[in-house]
Coordinates of C-alpha atoms and ligand atoms in Angstrom, one line a residue:
M64 CA 59.5 3.3 -0.8
R65 CA 57.9 -0.1 -0.3
A66 CA 54.2 0.0 0.6
Q67 CA 53.1 -1.9 3.7
P68 CA 50.5 -4.6 3.2
H69 CA 47.1 -3.3 4.3
V70 CA 46.1 -6.5 6.0
L71 CA 46.7 -7.1 9.6
L72 CA 49.7 -9.5 9.7
T73 CA 49.9 -11.7 12.7
M74 CA 52.2 -14.6 11.8
P75 CA 55.7 -14.3 10.5
A76 CA 56.5 -16.2 7.3
S77 CA 58.0 -19.6 8.0
K78 CA 61.7 -19.7 8.4
S79 CA 63.9 -21.1 5.6
N80 CA 64.2 -24.8 5.6
V81 CA 66.6 -25.5 2.7
S82 CA 68.1 -28.9 3.3
F83 CA 71.8 -29.7 3.4
A84 CA 71.4 -32.0 0.3
T85 CA 69.9 -29.1 -1.7
L86 CA 72.9 -26.9 -0.6
I87 CA 75.4 -29.6 -1.7
R88 CA 73.6 -30.2 -5.0
T89 CA 73.5 -26.5 -5.8
V90 CA 77.2 -25.9 -4.9
A91 CA 78.2 -29.0 -7.0
A92 CA 76.2 -27.7 -9.9
V93 CA 77.5 -24.2 -9.7
T94 CA 81.2 -25.3 -9.3
S95 CA 81.1 -28.1 -11.9
P96 CA 82.4 -25.9 -14.9
T97 CA 85.3 -24.8 -12.7
L98 CA 86.0 -28.4 -11.7
I99 CA 86.2 -29.5 -15.3
I100 CA 88.6 -26.6 -16.3
L101 CA 90.8 -27.3 -13.2
L102 CA 90.8 -31.1 -14.1
L103 CA 91.8 -30.3 -17.7
L104 CA 94.6 -28.0 -16.6
T105 CA 95.9 -30.7 -14.2
V106 CA 95.7 -33.4 -16.8
V107 CA 97.7 -31.3 -19.4
G108 CA 100.1 -30.5 -16.6
T109 CA 99.5 -26.7 -16.4
I110 CA 98.8 -27.0 -12.7
P111 CA 100.1 -29.6 -10.2
P112 CA 97.6 -31.9 -8.6
D113 CA 98.0 -30.5 -5.1
H114 CA 97.3 -27.0 -6.5
F115 CA 94.2 -28.4 -8.1
L116 CA 93.0 -29.7 -4.7
Y117 CA 93.7 -26.3 -2.9
A118 CA 92.0 -24.3 -5.7
Y119 CA 88.9 -26.5 -5.9
A120 CA 88.5 -26.7 -2.1
S121 CA 88.8 -22.9 -1.9
I122 CA 86.2 -22.5 -4.7
L123 CA 83.8 -25.0 -2.9
I124 CA 84.1 -23.1 0.4
A125 CA 83.6 -19.7 -1.2
T126 CA 80.6 -20.9 -3.3
T127 CA 79.0 -22.5 -0.2
L128 CA 79.5 -19.4 1.9
L129 CA 78.0 -17.2 -0.9
L130 CA 75.1 -19.6 -1.8
R131 CA 74.0 -20.4 1.8
P132 CA 72.3 -17.0 2.6
F133 CA 70.9 -16.9 -1.0
L134 CA 69.4 -20.3 -0.7
A135 CA 68.1 -19.5 2.8
N136 CA 66.3 -16.5 1.3
V137 CA 64.9 -18.6 -1.5
G138 CA 63.5 -20.9 1.2
T139 CA 62.0 -18.0 3.1
L140 CA 60.4 -16.7 -0.1
T141 CA 59.1 -20.1 -1.0
S142 CA 57.5 -20.4 2.5
Y143 CA 56.1 -16.9 2.2
V144 CA 54.5 -17.7 -1.2
N145 CA 53.2 -21.0 0.1
D146 CA 51.6 -19.3 3.1
L147 CA 50.0 -16.7 0.8
A148 CA 48.6 -19.4 -1.4
E149 CA 47.1 -21.0 1.7
D150 CA 45.5 -17.7 2.6
K151 CA 47.5 -17.4 5.9
Q152 CA 48.1 -13.9 7.2
V153 CA 51.9 -13.5 7.2
Q154 CA 54.5 -10.7 7.7
E155 CA 56.6 -9.8 4.7
P156 CA 59.9 -11.7 4.9
D157 CA 63.1 -9.9 5.8
L158 CA 65.6 -10.8 3.1
G159 CA 68.5 -8.8 4.3
Y160 CA 71.1 -7.3 2.0
L161 CA 70.6 -9.4 -1.1
S162 CA 69.1 -6.9 -3.5
A163 CA 67.9 -9.3 -6.1
M164 CA 66.0 -11.3 -3.5
S165 CA 64.6 -8.1 -1.9
E166 CA 63.3 -7.0 -5.3
L167 CA 61.7 -10.3 -5.9
S168 CA 60.2 -10.3 -2.4
G169 CA 59.0 -6.7 -3.0
A170 CA 57.3 -7.8 -6.2
L171 CA 55.7 -10.7 -4.4
I172 CA 54.4 -8.4 -1.6
R173 CA 52.9 -6.0 -4.2
L174 CA 51.3 -8.9 -5.9
H175 CA 49.9 -10.0 -2.6
Q176 CA 48.6 -6.5 -1.8
S177 CA 46.9 -6.2 -5.2
W178 CA 45.4 -9.7 -4.7
E179 CA 44.1 -8.7 -1.2
K180 CA 42.6 -5.5 -2.7
K181 CA 40.9 -7.5 -5.5
K182 CA 39.7 -10.0 -2.8
Q183 CA 38.2 -7.2 -0.8
Q184 CA 36.5 -5.7 -4.0
M185 CA 35.1 -9.2 -4.8
G186 CA 33.9 -9.5 -1.2
N187 CA 32.2 -6.1 -1.4
I188 CA 30.6 -7.0 -4.8
I189 CA 29.3 -10.3 -3.2
T190 CA 28.0 -8.5 -0.1
E191 CA 26.3 -5.9 -2.3
R192 CA 24.7 -8.7 -4.4
E193 CA 23.6 -10.4 -1.2
I194 CA 22.0 -7.2 0.1
L195 CA 20.3 -6.6 -3.3
V196 CA 18.9 -10.2 -3.5
D197 CA 17.8 -10.0 0.1
S198 CA 16.1 -6.6 -0.4
L199 CA 13.9 -8.0 -3.3
P200 CA 10.3 -8.2 -2.1
D201 CA 9.7 -11.3 -4.2
I202 CA 10.7 -14.7 -2.9
L203 CA 13.8 -16.1 -4.5
V204 CA 14.8 -19.8 -4.3
M205 CA 17.8 -21.1 -6.3
C206 CA 18.4 -24.8 -6.7
N207 CA 20.7 -27.2 -8.5
D208 CA 19.9 -29.9 -11.0
D209 CA 18.9 -32.3 -8.2
Q210 CA 16.4 -29.8 -6.9
I211 CA 18.4 -29.1 -3.8
I212 CA 18.2 -25.6 -2.6
V213 CA 21.5 -23.7 -3.0
R214 CA 20.5 -20.1 -2.1
T215 CA 17.5 -18.2 -0.9
N216 CA 16.7 -14.5 -0.1
K217 CA 15.3 -13.0 3.0
A218 CA 11.7 -13.0 1.7
A219 CA 12.0 -16.8 1.1
R220 CA 13.4 -17.4 4.6
A221 CA 10.6 -15.2 6.1
I222 CA 8.0 -17.5 4.7
F223 CA 9.6 -21.0 4.5
G224 CA 12.0 -20.7 7.5
Q225 CA 15.7 -20.2 8.1
N226 CA 18.5 -22.6 7.0
L227 CA 16.9 -23.6 3.7
A228 CA 20.2 -24.3 2.0
N229 CA 20.9 -28.0 1.2
K230 CA 17.3 -29.0 1.8
S231 CA 15.3 -30.5 -1.1
L232 CA 12.9 -28.2 -2.8
Q233 CA 10.2 -30.8 -2.3
A234 CA 10.6 -30.7 1.5
V235 CA 10.3 -26.9 1.6
I236 CA 7.7 -26.3 -1.1
P237 CA 5.8 -29.5 -1.5
H238 CA 3.6 -28.8 -4.5
D239 CA 3.6 -31.0 -7.7
V240 CA 2.9 -28.1 -10.0
L241 CA 6.0 -26.3 -8.9
L242 CA 8.2 -29.4 -8.7
N243 CA 7.1 -30.6 -12.2
G244 CA 7.7 -27.1 -13.5
V245 CA 11.3 -27.1 -12.1
S246 CA 11.9 -30.5 -13.6
A247 CA 10.7 -29.4 -17.0
V248 CA 12.9 -26.3 -16.9
I249 CA 15.9 -28.4 -16.0
E250 CA 15.2 -30.8 -18.9
E251 CA 14.0 -28.4 -21.6
L252 CA 16.3 -25.5 -20.6
R253 CA 13.4 -23.2 -21.2
G254 CA 11.8 -21.0 -18.5
R255 CA 8.1 -21.2 -17.6
E256 CA 5.5 -19.8 -15.3
V257 CA 3.2 -21.8 -13.0
E258 CA 0.6 -21.0 -10.4
F259 CA -0.1 -23.0 -7.3
H260 CA -1.8 -22.9 -3.8
L261 CA -0.1 -23.8 -0.6
N262 CA -2.0 -24.5 2.6
E263 CA 1.1 -24.5 4.9
P264 CA 2.5 -22.5 6.8
I265 CA -0.6 -20.3 6.0
P266 CA -2.9 -20.6 2.9
R267 CA -1.4 -18.6 0.1
D268 CA -1.5 -18.5 -3.7
F269 CA 1.7 -18.2 -5.6
R270 CA 2.8 -17.4 -9.1
A271 CA 6.2 -18.9 -9.8
I272 CA 8.6 -17.8 -12.6
I273 CA 11.1 -20.6 -13.1
E274 CA 14.2 -19.7 -15.1
R275 CA 17.3 -21.6 -16.0
F276 CA 20.5 -20.0 -14.5
P277 CA 22.1 -18.4 -17.6
I278 CA 25.7 -19.3 -16.9
A279 CA 27.6 -22.2 -15.3
S280 CA 27.4 -21.4 -11.6
S281 CA 30.3 -22.1 -9.3
G282 CA 27.8 -22.7 -6.5
G283 CA 25.9 -25.2 -8.6
I284 CA 22.8 -23.1 -9.2
S285 CA 20.9 -24.3 -12.2
V286 CA 17.4 -22.9 -11.6
I287 CA 16.1 -19.7 -10.2
I288 CA 12.5 -19.7 -8.9
T289 CA 10.8 -16.3 -8.3
L290 CA 7.6 -16.6 -6.3
N291 CA 5.0 -13.8 -6.2
D292 CA 2.5 -14.0 -3.4
V293 CA -0.8 -13.4 -5.4
T294 CA -3.2 -14.3 -2.5
E295 CA -4.5 -10.7 -2.2
L296 CA -4.7 -10.4 -6.0
K297 CA -6.7 -13.6 -6.2
R298 CA -9.0 -12.5 -3.4
V299 CA -9.7 -9.1 -5.0
E300 CA -10.2 -10.9 -8.4
K301 CA -12.7 -13.3 -6.8
M302 CA -14.4 -10.4 -5.0
R303 CA -14.8 -8.5 -8.3
A304 CA -16.1 -11.5 -10.1
D305 CA -18.6 -12.3 -7.3
F306 CA -19.6 -8.7 -7.3
V307 CA -20.2 -8.6 -11.0
A308 CA -22.1 -11.9 -10.9
N309 CA -24.2 -10.7 -7.9
A310 CA -25.0 -7.3 -9.4
S311 CA -25.9 -8.8 -12.7
H312 CA -28.2 -11.3 -11.0
E313 CA -29.8 -8.5 -8.9
I314 CA -30.5 -6.4 -12.0
R315 CA -31.6 -9.3 -14.1
T316 CA -34.3 -10.5 -11.7
P317 CA -36.5 -7.4 -11.8
L318 CA -35.8 -6.9 -15.5
A319 CA -37.0 -10.5 -16.2
S320 CA -40.1 -9.8 -14.2
I321 CA -40.8 -6.6 -16.0
K322 CA -40.2 -8.3 -19.4
G323 CA -42.6 -11.1 -18.4
F324 CA -45.4 -8.7 -17.5
I325 CA -44.9 -6.7 -20.7
E326 CA -45.3 -9.9 -22.7
T327 CA -48.4 -10.9 -20.7
L328 CA -49.9 -7.4 -21.3
R329 CA -49.2 -7.6 -25.0
G330 CA -50.7 -11.1 -25.2
P331 CA -53.3 -12.8 -22.9
A332 CA -54.0 -9.8 -20.7
R333 CA -54.3 -7.3 -23.5
D334 CA -57.9 -6.4 -22.8
D335 CA -57.9 -7.3 -19.1
V336 CA -58.1 -3.8 -17.4
A337 CA -57.9 -5.2 -13.8
A338 CA -54.8 -7.3 -14.6
R339 CA -53.2 -4.4 -16.4
D340 CA -53.5 -2.2 -13.4
E341 CA -52.1 -4.9 -11.1
F342 CA -49.2 -5.7 -13.5
L343 CA -48.4 -2.1 -13.9
K344 CA -48.1 -1.7 -10.1
V345 CA -45.7 -4.7 -9.9
M346 CA -43.7 -3.4 -12.8
D347 CA -43.5 0.0 -11.1
D348 CA -42.3 -1.8 -7.9
Q349 CA -39.6 -3.7 -9.8
A350 CA -38.5 -0.5 -11.6
T351 CA -38.2 1.2 -8.2
R352 CA -36.2 -1.7 -6.9
M353 CA -33.8 -1.5 -9.9
T354 CA -33.4 2.3 -9.4
T355 CA -32.7 1.8 -5.7
L356 CA -30.2 -0.9 -6.5
I357 CA -28.4 1.2 -9.1
S358 CA -28.3 4.2 -6.8
D359 CA -26.9 2.0 -4.0
L360 CA -24.2 0.6 -6.4
L361 CA -23.3 4.1 -7.4
S362 CA -23.1 5.3 -3.8
L363 CA -20.8 2.4 -2.9
S364 CA -18.5 2.9 -5.8
K365 CA -18.3 6.7 -5.0
I366 CA -17.5 6.0 -1.3
E367 CA -14.8 3.4 -2.4
M368 CA -13.2 5.9 -4.7
N369 CA -12.8 8.4 -1.9
A370 CA -11.9 5.8 0.7
H371 CA -8.4 7.2 1.3
T372 CA -9.4 10.8 2.0
V373 CA -10.9 11.4 5.4
P374 CA -13.7 14.0 5.1
D375 CA -13.2 17.0 7.4
G376 CA -16.6 18.9 7.3
K377 CA -18.5 19.6 10.5
V378 CA -21.6 17.6 10.8
D379 CA -24.5 18.1 13.2
M380 CA -25.6 14.5 14.0
L381 CA -28.5 15.6 16.1
R382 CA -30.1 17.4 13.2
I383 CA -29.5 14.4 10.9
I384 CA -31.2 12.0 13.4
R385 CA -34.2 14.3 13.9
N386 CA -34.6 14.7 10.1
E387 CA -34.4 10.9 9.5
K388 CA -36.9 10.2 12.3
E389 CA -39.2 12.6 10.4
S390 CA -38.6 11.0 7.0
F391 CA -39.3 7.5 8.4
S392 CA -42.5 8.5 10.3
W393 CA -44.7 7.3 7.5
S394 CA -43.0 3.8 7.1
A395 CA -43.0 3.4 10.9
K396 CA -46.7 4.2 11.1
E397 CA -47.5 1.6 8.4
K398 CA -46.1 -1.1 10.9
N399 CA -47.5 0.7 13.9
M400 CA -44.0 1.3 15.1
T401 CA -42.6 4.3 16.9
I402 CA -39.2 5.9 16.6
R403 CA -37.9 7.1 20.0
I404 CA -34.7 9.3 20.1
E405 CA -32.5 9.8 23.1
L406 CA -30.1 12.5 22.2
S407 CA -27.4 14.1 24.3
D408 CA -27.7 17.9 23.9
T409 CA -24.0 18.3 24.4
L410 CA -23.1 16.1 21.5
P411 CA -20.2 17.7 19.7
T412 CA -20.2 18.1 15.9
A413 CA -18.8 15.1 14.1
R414 CA -16.0 15.4 11.6
G415 CA -17.2 14.1 8.3
E416 CA -19.3 14.4 5.2
E417 CA -22.9 15.3 6.0
R418 CA -24.4 13.4 3.0
E419 CA -22.6 10.2 3.9
L420 CA -23.4 10.3 7.6
M421 CA -27.0 11.0 6.7
Q422 CA -27.0 7.9 4.6
V423 CA -25.6 5.9 7.5
V424 CA -28.4 7.0 9.9
H425 CA -30.9 6.5 7.0
N426 CA -29.8 2.9 6.3
L427 CA -29.7 1.9 10.0
I428 CA -33.2 3.3 10.9
G429 CA -34.5 1.9 7.6
N430 CA -33.3 -1.6 8.5
A431 CA -34.6 -1.3 12.0
I432 CA -38.1 -0.6 10.6
K433 CA -37.8 -3.2 7.9
Y434 CA -36.6 -6.0 10.2
G435 CA -38.2 -4.8 13.5
H436 CA -41.5 -6.4 14.5
A437 CA -44.8 -4.5 14.0
N438 CA -46.1 -2.6 17.1
T439 CA -42.6 -2.2 18.5
E440 CA -40.3 0.7 19.1
V441 CA -37.1 1.6 17.3
T442 CA -34.7 3.6 19.6
V443 CA -32.0 5.9 18.3
V444 CA -29.4 6.9 21.0
A445 CA -26.7 9.5 20.4
R446 CA -24.1 10.2 23.1
V447 CA -20.4 10.7 23.8
T448 CA -18.6 7.7 25.1
S449 CA -15.2 6.8 26.3
M450 CA -16.0 3.0 26.2
L451 CA -14.4 2.5 22.8
P452 CA -14.4 -0.7 20.7
Q453 CA -11.1 -2.4 20.3
D454 CA -10.0 -1.2 16.9
P455 CA -6.9 0.4 15.3
N456 CA -8.9 3.4 14.4
F457 CA -9.3 4.2 18.1
V458 CA -5.8 3.7 19.3
K459 CA -5.2 7.5 19.3
H460 CA -8.7 8.6 20.5
H461 CA -10.1 8.5 23.9
R462 CA -13.7 9.5 23.2
A463 CA -16.2 9.0 20.4
I464 CA -19.6 10.0 19.3
C465 CA -21.7 6.8 19.5
I466 CA -25.0 6.5 17.6
S467 CA -27.0 3.3 18.3
V468 CA -30.1 2.1 16.5
I469 CA -32.0 -0.5 18.5
D470 CA -34.9 -2.6 17.2
R471 CA -37.1 -5.3 18.6
G472 CA -37.1 -7.8 15.7
D473 CA -36.1 -11.4 15.0
G474 CA -32.5 -10.6 15.7
I475 CA -29.6 -12.1 13.8
A476 CA -27.8 -15.4 14.5
K477 CA -24.2 -15.1 15.5
E478 CA -22.8 -16.9 12.5
H479 CA -24.2 -14.2 10.1
L480 CA -22.8 -11.2 12.0
P481 CA -19.2 -11.2 10.5
R482 CA -20.6 -11.4 6.9
L483 CA -23.5 -8.9 7.3
T484 CA -21.5 -6.0 5.8
E485 CA -20.5 -7.9 2.7
R486 CA -22.2 -6.7 -0.5
F487 CA -25.4 -8.6 -1.3
Y488 CA -25.1 -10.7 1.9
R489 CA -28.6 -11.5 3.3
V490 CA -29.6 -13.6 6.2
D491 CA -32.8 -14.7 4.5
S492 CA -32.6 -13.8 0.8
A493 CA -36.2 -14.5 -0.1
R494 CA -37.6 -12.5 2.8
T495 CA -35.3 -9.5 2.5
R496 CA -35.9 -9.3 -1.3
S497 CA -39.6 -9.4 -0.7
I498 CA -39.2 -6.5 1.9
G499 CA -37.3 -4.6 -0.8
G500 CA -33.7 -4.8 0.4
T501 CA -30.8 -4.6 -2.0
G502 CA -28.3 -6.3 0.2
L503 CA -26.1 -3.2 0.0
G504 CA -27.3 -1.0 2.9
L505 CA -24.9 -2.3 5.5
A506 CA -22.0 -2.5 3.0
I507 CA -22.5 1.2 2.3
V508 CA -22.7 1.9 6.1
K509 CA -19.4 0.0 6.7
H510 CA -17.6 1.8 3.9
I511 CA -18.7 5.2 5.0
I512 CA -17.7 4.5 8.6
N513 CA -14.3 3.2 7.5
R514 CA -13.8 6.4 5.4
H515 CA -14.6 8.4 8.6
R516 CA -12.0 6.3 10.5
G517 CA -14.9 5.1 12.7
V518 CA -16.2 1.7 13.7
L519 CA -19.5 -0.2 13.3
T520 CA -20.5 -2.8 15.8
I521 CA -23.4 -5.1 15.7
D522 CA -25.0 -6.8 18.7
S523 CA -28.0 -9.0 18.3
V524 CA -30.0 -11.6 20.2
V525 CA -32.2 -14.0 18.2
G526 CA -35.8 -13.5 19.1
E527 CA -35.1 -10.1 20.8
G528 CA -33.7 -7.7 18.3
S529 CA -30.5 -6.0 17.2
K530 CA -28.3 -3.0 18.1
F531 CA -26.2 -1.3 15.4
S532 CA -23.7 1.2 16.8
V533 CA -21.6 3.6 14.9
Y534 CA -18.5 5.2 16.7
L535 CA -17.0 8.4 15.2
P536 CA -13.8 9.7 16.6
I537 CA -13.8 13.0 18.4
Y538 CA -10.8 15.0 17.4
A539 CA -9.0 17.3 19.8
V540 CA -10.1 20.5 18.0
E541 CA -13.8 19.6 18.3
Ligands
ADP877 P1 -30.8 -5.2 2.8 O1 -31.0 -4.1 1.8 O2 -31.1 -6.5 2.3 O3 -31.5 -4.9 4.1 P2 -28.4 -4.7 4.3 O4 -27.0 -4.6 3.8 O5 -29.0 -3.4 4.9 O6 -29.3 -5.2 3.1 O7 -28.6 -5.8 5.3 C1 -28.0 -7.1 5.0 C2 -28.8 -8.2 5.7 O8 -28.6 -8.0 7.1 C3 -30.3 -8.1 5.5 O9 -30.6 -8.7 4.4 C4 -30.8 -8.7 6.7 O10 -30.8 -10.1 6.6 C5 -29.8 -8.4 7.8 N1 -30.2 -7.2 8.6 C6 -29.8 -5.9 8.5 N2 -30.3 -5.2 9.5 C7 -31.0 -6.0 10.2 C8 -31.8 -5.8 11.4 N3 -32.0 -4.6 12.0 N4 -32.4 -6.9 12.0 C9 -32.3 -8.1 11.4 N5 -31.5 -8.3 10.3 C10 -30.9 -7.3 9.7

């Protein structure tokens, strides 16, 4: 049984169009041997000339009648094959009773079906490859020898815009390092890696791997460019390098001072008792500063290591605040300052890690005393609030524990506020160092609060003072 073509056939194959001349030529060719034999028989007198005419005329008519449908089917088949070659969708031809023609047409139809099947398989393979290329997170741009873009993937289009095909690479990614790299790969036939920075559409750093397309491509692709967005990597690298440089500088400063005093004590001040006592005190201060710095650095790295686990202990913030007030009473007294606390008795327990939340309160009260003016008051307020800061951490929460530490000091100019929680960032380096600050206190506070999925806000008015507020989410169970 003949299988039906699986494609939807809409147009019938074109009808036979075999010309009259073709029919005459074919009939003449087919009957020519008979004509020669009849002529010979007439010449030698075997058959009379009138019989020759009757016989040849009968043969011509019979041959024409027989060949006409056959040639018509050849015409139909030719049209059918032509239509297939032009990729038209056609119905299989009806070739009637001529079995040889039917077999030929059946073979052609099977050939067509298998070709359609292969076409569909090829289509599926192409679609799969498109999906694969599109799902790659890296940016892919493929261009020809003239540096005209031939293909891109979804990631490339998301960054450089739609309809990139046929645009010049230079128009889309205008950076000499990349363009020179691509030219070199086209000339030298050897892949290479380059890095470059783009300011548009948004500032980004890219690492580009440029490879020669390994085979002759029908689409004209000669170079594949894979771009990795290394902006975040660069930022982290820079942060790490800055951090190492800052930390080394912070440690080297007191160390150099201690070393200097040791040399003085060994040399010129060897027998100067008064100088020795004074120098030993400075050395002790510097050693304390180094110890504080190292312990702050350790705290910070520990908090960072646990940044992804939210602590779930129950913490009594009221007790922490009262204890910290107590522990700072001596430093406050030295500056004739008072610490006033306004605590809501109904404050729920916070969810978190006691030691870390204690460090938050400690650092904030410590700063308020350090940077607050002498003879003023530091106020610590703890309450529940539903006035929450705009922050993703508070999308799911309606209330929070808010602890504010308010001082009356110099205040902080607006431009410093966003950078205040960076490691080693100081508004006035010389002054804060002389006060004994490490530049890590607020960075520690920020990291702890982030780990607790809370928010730190800073309000300050130059000449009046500052207010540091910590918001900790209240969970339904509490
Ligand atoms: P430091 O150990 O130097 O105090 P912090 O990280 O705690 O480091 O603070 C960073 C900087 O922020 C300080 O150097 C100081 O300039 C400023 N700062 C912090 N708290 C206050 C405050 N209450 N009033 C004014 N400035 C402050």
